[in-house]
PDB file of C-alpha atoms in Angstrom:
ATOM      1  CA  MET U 264       0.541  -0.599  -0.183  1.00 57.00           C
ATOM      2  CA  THR U 265       1.165   3.185  -0.628  1.00 64.00           C
ATOM      3  CA  THR U 266       1.455   6.267   1.490  1.00 62.00           C
ATOM      4  CA  PRO U 267      -0.723   9.330   1.589  1.00 64.00           C
ATOM      5  CA  PHE U 268       1.185  12.339   0.415  1.00 70.00           C
ATOM      6  CA  TYR U 269       1.080  14.496   3.217  1.00 72.00           C
ATOM      7  CA  VAL U 270       0.980  18.328   2.841  1.00 73.00           C
ATOM      8  CA  SER U 271       0.952  20.420   6.156  1.00 81.00           C
ATOM      9  CA  PRO U 272      -2.223  22.617   6.951  1.00 80.00           C
ATOM     10  CA  GLN U 273      -0.351  25.411   6.346  1.00 85.00           C
ATOM     11  CA  GLN U 274       0.461  24.036   3.353  1.00 86.00           C
ATOM     12  CA  ALA U 275      -2.593  23.243   2.126  1.00 85.00           C
ATOM     13  CA  MET U 276      -4.541  26.918   3.345  1.00 89.00           C
ATOM     14  CA  ALA U 277      -1.303  28.608   1.821  1.00 91.00           C
ATOM     15  CA  ASP U 278      -2.888  26.695  -1.648  1.00 90.00           C
ATOM     16  CA  ARG U 279      -6.434  27.282  -1.051  1.00 90.00           C
ATOM     17  CA  ALA U 280      -5.549  31.030  -1.120  1.00 92.00           C
ATOM     18  CA  GLU U 281      -3.655  31.428  -3.617  1.00 92.00           C
ATOM     19  CA  TYR U 282      -6.277  29.453  -5.712  1.00 91.00           C
ATOM     20  CA  ALA U 283      -9.324  32.064  -4.610  1.00 93.00           C
ATOM     21  CA  ARG U 284      -6.857  34.643  -5.284  1.00 92.00           C
ATOM     22  CA  LYS U 285      -5.929  34.313  -8.651  1.00 91.00           C
ATOM     23  CA  GLY U 286      -9.710  33.274  -9.654  1.00 91.00           C
ATOM     24  CA  ILE U 287     -11.017  37.038  -8.081  1.00 92.00           C
ATOM     25  CA  ALA U 288      -8.591  38.632  -9.716  1.00 89.00           C
ATOM     26  CA  ARG U 289      -9.594  37.514 -13.464  1.00 88.00           C
ATOM     27  CA  GLY U 290     -12.426  39.028 -13.088  1.00 85.00           C
ATOM     28  CA  ARG U 291     -13.247  42.382 -13.598  1.00 89.00           C
ATOM     29  CA  SER U 292     -12.932  45.767 -10.388  1.00 92.00           C
ATOM     30  CA  VAL U 293     -15.515  47.412  -8.312  1.00 96.00           C
ATOM     31  CA  VAL U 294     -15.176  49.987  -7.097  1.00 96.00           C
ATOM     32  CA  VAL U 295     -16.555  51.991  -4.268  1.00 97.00           C
ATOM     33  CA  LEU U 296     -16.902  55.309  -3.230  1.00 96.00           C
ATOM     34  CA  GLN U 297     -18.493  57.615   0.097  1.00 96.00           C
ATOM     35  CA  TYR U 298     -19.101  60.888  -1.475  1.00 96.00           C
ATOM     36  CA  THR U 299     -21.427  63.966   0.413  1.00 95.00           C
ATOM     37  CA  ASP U 300     -25.099  62.696  -0.179  1.00 95.00           C
ATOM     38  CA  GLY U 301     -24.049  58.371   0.543  1.00 96.00           C
ATOM     39  CA  ILE U 302     -22.260  55.666  -1.541  1.00 97.00           C
ATOM     40  CA  VAL U 303     -22.138  54.915  -4.907  1.00 97.00           C
ATOM     41  CA  PHE U 304     -20.751  51.632  -6.508  1.00 97.00           C
ATOM     42  CA  VAL U 305     -19.171  50.953  -9.917  1.00 96.00           C
ATOM     43  CA  ALA U 306     -18.110  48.483 -12.006  1.00 95.00           C
ATOM     44  CA  GLU U 307     -16.855  47.655 -15.087  1.00 91.00           C
ATOM     45  CA  ASN U 308     -19.634  45.037 -15.879  1.00 89.00           C
ATOM     46  CA  PRO U 309     -20.901  45.381 -18.915  1.00 85.00           C
ATOM     47  CA  SER U 310     -23.704  42.849 -18.849  1.00 86.00           C
ATOM     48  CA  ARG U 311     -27.389  43.898 -17.953  1.00 82.00           C
ATOM     49  CA  ALA U 312     -28.212  41.210 -17.182  1.00 86.00           C
ATOM     50  CA  LEU U 313     -25.827  39.763 -14.736  1.00 91.00           C
ATOM     51  CA  HIS U 314     -25.122  41.795 -11.309  1.00 94.00           C
ATOM     52  CA  LYS U 315     -22.341  43.088  -9.849  1.00 95.00           C
ATOM     53  CA  VAL U 316     -24.013  45.785  -7.456  1.00 96.00           C
ATOM     54  CA  SER U 317     -27.381  44.357  -6.264  1.00 96.00           C
ATOM     55  CA  GLU U 318     -29.888  45.676  -2.964  1.00 96.00           C
ATOM     56  CA  ILE U 319     -30.016  44.102   0.203  1.00 97.00           C
ATOM     57  CA  TYR U 320     -31.726  46.121   2.482  1.00 96.00           C
ATOM     58  CA  ASP U 321     -33.186  49.703   3.118  1.00 95.00           C
ATOM     59  CA  ARG U 322     -30.281  50.954   3.680  1.00 96.00           C
ATOM     60  CA  ILE U 323     -27.587  48.047   2.683  1.00 97.00           C
ATOM     61  CA  ALA U 324     -26.340  46.974  -0.936  1.00 97.00           C
ATOM     62  CA  PHE U 325     -23.920  44.754  -2.170  1.00 97.00           C
ATOM     63  CA  ALA U 326     -20.663  43.659  -4.321  1.00 97.00           C
ATOM     64  CA  ALA U 327     -19.068  41.364  -5.602  1.00 96.00           C
ATOM     65  CA  VAL U 328     -16.991  40.330  -7.693  1.00 95.00           C
ATOM     66  CA  GLY U 329     -15.945  36.615  -9.464  1.00 93.00           C
ATOM     67  CA  LYS U 330     -17.186  33.429 -10.254  1.00 94.00           C
ATOM     68  CA  TYR U 331     -21.160  34.611 -10.805  1.00 94.00           C
ATOM     69  CA  ASN U 332     -22.942  31.738  -9.696  1.00 94.00           C
ATOM     70  CA  GLU U 333     -20.463  31.763  -6.606  1.00 95.00           C
ATOM     71  CA  PHE U 334     -21.831  35.745  -4.930  1.00 95.00           C
ATOM     72  CA  GLU U 335     -25.187  34.879  -6.507  1.00 96.00           C
ATOM     73  CA  ASN U 336     -25.802  32.162  -3.550  1.00 96.00           C
ATOM     74  CA  LEU U 337     -24.215  34.465  -1.144  1.00 96.00           C
ATOM     75  CA  ARG U 338     -26.095  37.486  -2.271  1.00 96.00           C
ATOM     76  CA  ILE U 339     -29.958  35.732  -1.911  1.00 96.00           C
ATOM     77  CA  GLY U 340     -29.117  34.393   1.203  1.00 96.00           C
ATOM     78  CA  GLY U 341     -28.202  38.307   2.558  1.00 96.00           C
ATOM     79  CA  VAL U 342     -30.901  39.510   1.642  1.00 97.00           C
ATOM     80  CA  ARG U 343     -33.808  36.134   2.814  1.00 97.00           C
ATOM     81  CA  TYR U 344     -31.394  37.327   6.398  1.00 97.00           C
ATOM     82  CA  ALA U 345     -32.409  40.574   6.248  1.00 96.00           C
ATOM     83  CA  ASP U 346     -35.686  40.282   5.338  1.00 96.00           C
ATOM     84  CA  LEU U 347     -36.449  37.299   7.885  1.00 96.00           C
ATOM     85  CA  ARG U 348     -34.763  40.192  10.623  1.00 95.00           C
ATOM     86  CA  GLY U 349     -36.410  42.634   9.384  1.00 95.00           C
ATOM     87  CA  TYR U 350     -39.809  40.953   9.620  1.00 95.00           C
ATOM     88  CA  THR U 351     -39.236  39.617  13.380  1.00 95.00           C
ATOM     89  CA  TYR U 352     -38.078  41.315  14.625  1.00 94.00           C
ATOM     90  CA  ASP U 353     -37.528  45.512  14.141  1.00 94.00           C
ATOM     91  CA  ARG U 354     -36.320  47.184  10.112  1.00 93.00           C
ATOM     92  CA  GLU U 355     -33.866  49.175  11.714  1.00 93.00           C
ATOM     93  CA  ASP U 356     -32.897  45.989  13.489  1.00 95.00           C
ATOM     94  CA  VAL U 357     -31.425  44.826  10.150  1.00 96.00           C
ATOM     95  CA  THR U 358     -27.583  46.059   9.247  1.00 96.00           C
ATOM     96  CA  ALA U 359     -24.335  45.638   7.842  1.00 96.00           C
ATOM     97  CA  ARG U 360     -22.395  45.026  10.445  1.00 96.00           C
ATOM     98  CA  GLY U 361     -24.541  41.809  11.035  1.00 96.00           C
ATOM     99  CA  LEU U 362     -24.725  41.193   7.500  1.00 97.00           C
ATOM    100  CA  ALA U 363     -21.033  40.618   6.841  1.00 97.00           C
ATOM    101  CA  ASN U 364     -20.399  38.659  10.317  1.00 97.00           C
ATOM    102  CA  VAL U 365     -23.189  36.211   8.593  1.00 97.00           C
ATOM    103  CA  TYR U 366     -21.087  36.593   5.801  1.00 97.00           C
ATOM    104  CA  ALA U 367     -17.844  36.325   7.060  1.00 97.00           C
ATOM    105  CA  GLN U 368     -19.119  32.717   8.616  1.00 96.00           C
ATOM    106  CA  THR U 369     -20.005  31.561   5.859  1.00 96.00           C
ATOM    107  CA  LEU U 370     -16.727  32.117   3.370  1.00 96.00           C
ATOM    108  CA  GLY U 371     -14.300  31.023   6.703  1.00 94.00           C
ATOM    109  CA  THR U 372     -16.491  27.276   6.852  1.00 94.00           C
ATOM    110  CA  ILE U 373     -16.901  27.037   3.250  1.00 94.00           C
ATOM    111  CA  PHE U 374     -12.364  28.066   2.938  1.00 93.00           C
ATOM    112  CA  SER U 375     -12.306  26.369   5.978  1.00 90.00           C
ATOM    113  CA  SER U 376     -13.588  22.909   4.871  1.00 86.00           C
ATOM    114  CA  ALA U 377     -11.110  20.383   3.124  1.00 79.00           C
ATOM    115  CA  ALA U 378     -14.514  18.780   1.652  1.00 77.00           C
ATOM    116  CA  GLU U 379     -15.094  21.655  -1.116  1.00 85.00           C
ATOM    117  CA  LYS U 380     -13.075  24.645  -3.089  1.00 91.00           C
ATOM    118  CA  PRO U 381     -12.701  27.739  -1.969  1.00 93.00           C
ATOM    119  CA  TYR U 382     -15.142  30.315  -2.860  1.00 95.00           C
ATOM    120  CA  GLU U 383     -13.711  32.960  -5.568  1.00 95.00           C
ATOM    121  CA  VAL U 384     -15.678  36.171  -4.445  1.00 96.00           C
ATOM    122  CA  GLU U 385     -15.417  38.873  -2.325  1.00 96.00           C
ATOM    123  CA  LEU U 386     -17.510  40.666  -0.999  1.00 97.00           C
ATOM    124  CA  ILE U 387     -18.249  44.281   0.294  1.00 97.00           C
ATOM    125  CA  VAL U 388     -21.636  45.119   1.618  1.00 98.00           C
ATOM    126  CA  ALA U 389     -22.580  48.989   2.514  1.00 97.00           C
ATOM    127  CA  GLU U 390     -24.835  50.403   4.482  1.00 97.00           C
ATOM    128  CA  VAL U 391     -25.489  54.450   4.379  1.00 97.00           C
ATOM    129  CA  GLY U 392     -26.303  56.049   7.194  1.00 94.00           C
ATOM    130  CA  GLU U 393     -27.610  60.040   9.022  1.00 93.00           C
ATOM    131  CA  GLY U 394     -24.244  61.721   7.969  1.00 91.00           C
ATOM    132  CA  PRO U 395     -20.942  60.474   5.604  1.00 92.00           C
ATOM    133  CA  GLU U 396     -19.621  59.128   9.504  1.00 93.00           C
ATOM    134  CA  ASP U 397     -22.582  57.250   9.835  1.00 94.00           C
ATOM    135  CA  ASP U 398     -21.869  55.583   6.918  1.00 96.00           C
ATOM    136  CA  GLN U 399     -20.776  51.475   6.917  1.00 96.00           C
ATOM    137  CA  ILE U 400     -17.974  49.969   4.407  1.00 97.00           C
ATOM    138  CA  TYR U 401     -17.010  46.345   4.913  1.00 97.00           C
ATOM    139  CA  ARG U 402     -14.474  44.788   2.245  1.00 97.00           C
ATOM    140  CA  LEU U 403     -15.055  40.454   3.097  1.00 96.00           C
ATOM    141  CA  PRO U 404     -12.339  38.473   0.933  1.00 95.00           C
ATOM    142  CA  HIS U 405     -12.412  35.052   0.238  1.00 94.00           C
ATOM    143  CA  ASP U 406     -11.133  33.497   4.117  1.00 93.00           C
ATOM    144  CA  GLY U 407     -14.164  35.435   5.305  1.00 94.00           C
ATOM    145  CA  SER U 408     -11.961  37.926   7.492  1.00 95.00           C
ATOM    146  CA  ILE U 409     -13.944  41.167   7.576  1.00 96.00           C
ATOM    147  CA  VAL U 410     -11.801  45.019   6.746  1.00 95.00           C
ATOM    148  CA  ASP U 411     -13.976  47.720   7.991  1.00 95.00           C
ATOM    149  CA  GLU U 412     -13.527  50.086   5.772  1.00 94.00           C
ATOM    150  CA  HIS U 413     -13.712  54.434   4.536  1.00 93.00           C
ATOM    151  CA  GLY U 414     -13.306  56.348   1.624  1.00 93.00           C
ATOM    152  CA  SER U 415     -12.594  54.233  -1.539  1.00 95.00           C
ATOM    153  CA  VAL U 416     -12.548  50.087  -1.485  1.00 96.00           C
ATOM    154  CA  ALA U 417     -12.051  48.633  -5.282  1.00 95.00           C
ATOM    155  CA  VAL U 418     -12.136  44.953  -5.413  1.00 94.00           C
ATOM    156  CA  GLY U 419     -11.086  42.405  -8.143  1.00 90.00           C
ATOM    157  CA  GLY U 420      -8.866  42.914 -10.866  1.00 85.00           C
ATOM    158  CA  ASN U 421      -5.745  44.649 -10.166  1.00 87.00           C
ATOM    159  CA  ALA U 422      -7.373  45.815  -7.157  1.00 90.00           C
ATOM    160  CA  ASP U 423      -3.731  47.337  -5.060  1.00 90.00           C
ATOM    161  CA  GLN U 424      -3.197  49.199  -8.395  1.00 91.00           C
ATOM    162  CA  ILE U 425      -6.434  51.543  -8.035  1.00 92.00           C
ATOM    163  CA  SER U 426      -6.686  51.033  -4.528  1.00 93.00           C
ATOM    164  CA  SER U 427      -3.618  52.927  -4.185  1.00 92.00           C
ATOM    165  CA  TYR U 428      -4.782  55.816  -6.733  1.00 92.00           C
ATOM    166  CA  LEU U 429      -7.855  56.813  -5.278  1.00 94.00           C
ATOM    167  CA  ASP U 430      -5.791  56.474  -1.109  1.00 92.00           C
ATOM    168  CA  GLN U 431      -4.277  59.866  -3.829  1.00 93.00           C
ATOM    169  CA  ARG U 432      -7.459  60.811  -5.053  1.00 94.00           C
ATOM    170  CA  HIS U 433     -10.592  60.999  -2.998  1.00 94.00           C
ATOM    171  CA  ARG U 434     -11.485  63.271  -0.104  1.00 92.00           C
ATOM    172  CA  ASP U 435     -14.252  64.218   2.080  1.00 91.00           C
ATOM    173  CA  GLY U 436     -17.513  65.725   0.608  1.00 91.00           C
ATOM    174  CA  MET U 437     -17.155  65.052  -2.960  1.00 94.00           C
ATOM    175  CA  THR U 438     -20.135  65.609  -5.487  1.00 94.00           C
ATOM    176  CA  LEU U 439     -21.567  62.255  -7.246  1.00 94.00           C
ATOM    177  CA  ALA U 440     -19.978  63.338 -10.568  1.00 93.00           C
ATOM    178  CA  GLU U 441     -16.881  63.991  -9.184  1.00 94.00           C
ATOM    179  CA  ALA U 442     -16.671  60.464  -7.424  1.00 95.00           C
ATOM    180  CA  LEU U 443     -17.852  58.964 -10.453  1.00 95.00           C
ATOM    181  CA  LYS U 444     -15.593  60.528 -12.849  1.00 94.00           C
ATOM    182  CA  LEU U 445     -12.175  59.592 -10.084  1.00 94.00           C
ATOM    183  CA  ALA U 446     -14.025  55.747 -10.237  1.00 94.00           C
ATOM    184  CA  VAL U 447     -14.149  55.472 -13.765  1.00 94.00           C
ATOM    185  CA  ASP U 448     -10.391  56.602 -13.773  1.00 93.00           C
ATOM    186  CA  SER U 449      -9.123  54.513 -11.889  1.00 93.00           C
ATOM    187  CA  LEU U 450     -11.010  52.010 -13.110  1.00 92.00           C
ATOM    188  CA  SER U 451      -9.610  52.569 -16.567  1.00 90.00           C
ATOM    189  CA  ARG U 452      -5.573  52.844 -15.683  1.00 82.00           C
ATOM    190  CA  ASP U 453      -4.190  49.128 -16.942  1.00 70.00           C
ATOM    191  CA  ASN U 454      -1.594  46.808 -14.938  1.00 65.00           C
ATOM    192  CA  ASN U 455       1.459  48.085 -17.166  1.00 64.00           C
ATOM    193  CA  GLY U 456       0.331  52.426 -16.348  1.00 63.00           C
ATOM    194  CA  GLY U 457      -1.407  52.706 -19.144  1.00 68.00           C
ATOM    195  CA  GLU U 458      -5.187  53.637 -19.408  1.00 77.00           C
ATOM    196  CA  ARG U 459      -8.277  53.516 -21.925  1.00 82.00           C
ATOM    197  CA  SER U 460     -11.417  54.097 -21.710  1.00 85.00           C
ATOM    198  CA  LEU U 461     -14.456  53.380 -20.751  1.00 87.00           C
ATOM    199  CA  THR U 462     -18.069  54.387 -21.632  1.00 88.00           C
ATOM    200  CA  ALA U 463     -21.144  54.352 -19.771  1.00 89.00           C
ATOM    201  CA  GLU U 464     -22.523  50.726 -21.847  1.00 91.00           C
ATOM    202  CA  GLN U 465     -19.605  49.720 -20.286  1.00 91.00           C
ATOM    203  CA  LEU U 466     -20.308  50.351 -16.340  1.00 93.00           C
ATOM    204  CA  GLU U 467     -22.699  49.538 -13.613  1.00 95.00           C
ATOM    205  CA  VAL U 468     -23.591  52.271 -11.396  1.00 96.00           C
ATOM    206  CA  ALA U 469     -25.713  52.018  -7.781  1.00 96.00           C
ATOM    207  CA  VAL U 470     -25.867  54.590  -5.616  1.00 97.00           C
ATOM    208  CA  LEU U 471     -26.897  54.558  -2.053  1.00 97.00           C
ATOM    209  CA  ASP U 472     -28.659  58.172  -1.812  1.00 96.00           C
ATOM    210  CA  ARG U 473     -29.235  59.104   1.781  1.00 95.00           C
ATOM    211  CA  THR U 474     -31.301  62.066   1.418  1.00 95.00           C
ATOM    212  CA  ARG U 475     -34.582  60.382  -0.522  1.00 94.00           C
ATOM    213  CA  PRO U 476     -37.397  60.746   1.020  1.00 94.00           C
ATOM    214  CA  GLN U 477     -38.305  56.537   1.065  1.00 93.00           C
ATOM    215  CA  LYS U 478     -36.736  54.090   2.623  1.00 92.00           C
ATOM    216  CA  ARG U 479     -34.871  52.164  -0.001  1.00 94.00           C
ATOM    217  CA  LYS U 480     -32.150  54.281  -0.012  1.00 96.00           C
ATOM    218  CA  PHE U 481     -30.181  52.005  -2.931  1.00 97.00           C
ATOM    219  CA  LYS U 482     -30.951  53.058  -6.860  1.00 95.00           C
ATOM    220  CA  ARG U 483     -29.196  52.563 -10.357  1.00 95.00           C
ATOM    221  CA  VAL U 484     -28.498  54.854 -12.158  1.00 93.00           C
ATOM    222  CA  LEU U 485     -28.652  54.359 -16.179  1.00 89.00           C
ATOM    223  CA  GLY U 486     -29.104  55.406 -19.690  1.00 86.00           C
ATOM    224  CA  ARG U 487     -28.797  59.222 -20.071  1.00 88.00           C
ATOM    225  CA  GLN U 488     -28.341  59.742 -16.083  1.00 90.00           C
ATOM    226  CA  LEU U 489     -25.295  57.923 -16.722  1.00 90.00           C
ATOM    227  CA  SER U 490     -23.772  59.969 -19.532  1.00 89.00           C
ATOM    228  CA  GLN U 491     -25.291  62.756 -18.226  1.00 89.00           C
ATOM    229  CA  LEU U 492     -23.786  62.688 -15.156  1.00 88.00           C
ATOM    230  CA  MET U 493     -20.409  61.631 -16.684  1.00 84.00           C
ATOM    231  CA  GLU U 494     -20.053  64.638 -19.049  1.00 79.00           C
ATOM    232  CA  PRO U 495     -19.484  67.654 -17.006  1.00 61.00           C
ATOM    233  CA  GLY U 496     -20.732  70.985 -18.511  1.00 53.00           C
ATOM    234  CA  GLU U 497     -18.990  73.420 -19.275  1.00 39.00           C
ATOM    235  CA  ASP U 498     -17.728  75.143 -15.942  1.00 40.00           C
ATOM    236  CA  GLY U 499     -16.662  71.764 -14.211  1.00 41.00           C
ATOM    237  CA  SER U 500     -19.657  71.552 -11.729  1.00 45.00           C
ATOM    238  CA  ASP U 501     -22.887  68.924 -13.073  1.00 45.00           C
ATOM    239  CA  SER U 502     -23.926  68.621 -15.993  1.00 42.00           C
ATOM    240  CA  ALA U 503     -27.524  66.418 -14.027  1.00 43.00           C
ATOM    241  CA  ALA U 504     -28.984  65.834 -11.060  1.00 44.00           C
ATOM    242  CA  PRO U 505     -29.596  61.673 -11.486  1.00 42.00           C
ATOM    243  CA  GLU U 506     -33.622  61.085 -11.051  1.00 43.00           C
ATOM    244  CA  ALA U 507     -34.179  57.919  -9.051  1.00 40.00           C
ATOM    245  CA  SER U 508     -34.994  54.721 -11.493  1.00 42.00           C
ATOM    246  CA  SER U 509     -37.606  52.091 -10.231  1.00 41.00           C
ATOM    247  CA  GLU U 510     -35.375  49.075  -8.668  1.00 41.00           C
ATOM    248  CA  ALA U 511     -36.858  45.112 -10.367  1.00 40.00           C
ATOM    249  CA  SER U 512     -36.214  42.963  -6.915  1.00 39.00           C
ATOM    250  CA  GLU U 513     -33.591  41.654  -6.693  1.00 40.00           C
ATOM    251  CA  ALA U 514     -34.659  38.132  -6.066  1.00 39.00           C
ATOM    252  CA  GLU U 515     -36.224  38.009  -9.379  1.00 40.00           C
ATOM    253  CA  GLU U 516     -32.526  38.215 -11.051  1.00 43.00           C
ATOM    254  CA  PRO U 517     -30.943  35.417 -13.163  1.00 42.00           C
ATOM    255  CA  THR U 518     -29.738  32.707 -11.517  1.00 39.00           C
ATOM    256  CA  SER U 519     -27.112  31.883 -14.690  1.00 40.00           C
ATOM    257  CA  ASP U 520     -23.537  31.254 -12.817  1.00 44.00           C
ATOM    258  CA  SER U 521     -21.829  32.832 -16.030  1.00 43.00           C
ATOM    259  CA  GLU U 522     -18.510  35.031 -14.525  1.00 49.00           C
ATOM    260  CA  ASP U 523     -17.550  39.114 -15.478  1.00 46.00           C
TER     261      ASP U 523
END
């Protein structure tokens, strides 16, 4: 009988982490930034059916990169958790912190299990507060750890380079148009330091807008409103304010396992 090949636990975990990181890096990046009236999500995603950014609850949104079928399962689980907790207790009891903890437990359990491969996903859970100081942004890597982010964060693709670019240029009090321009500029930079042009048709943009009078603060920025936001006026001011586009039920999104 042959002797089983031995791999130390440290090496096995390192191999699983490397496997997950490589899968995540193959996806197109997602950028999340705070601006004066809320939080904006910008993803390079030409698909209009397979969303990377979605609503979870009243003030909470979700963004992800990696394998679509894996983060879609997590998104649906998050929606069910939020609905059940809000119905059982109170809507105010549904928080981004609580949701991030649930996702961290799920990702951590899967990553540590030798019976299945780790999820090739990286998540962002964000909640808009009454003021910028109350906003919450959490990044969850593949291993289930939680990173509390402030100001801006990028995941997927060349996230390290994009994050460095954002850290140098993001500031408090930016308008939506300014934050969107910064996000698009960061996504336009490639690994070699060059730049490419991204159009509105190549982007998926959504916001958590604290100024909305209704409970649901999430809205997508689409079509003409997005194009106008990306084209500043002659005086450098916003050429148009985005109108709220009605958000279809997220639970009805496709369940295809296509990637980016």
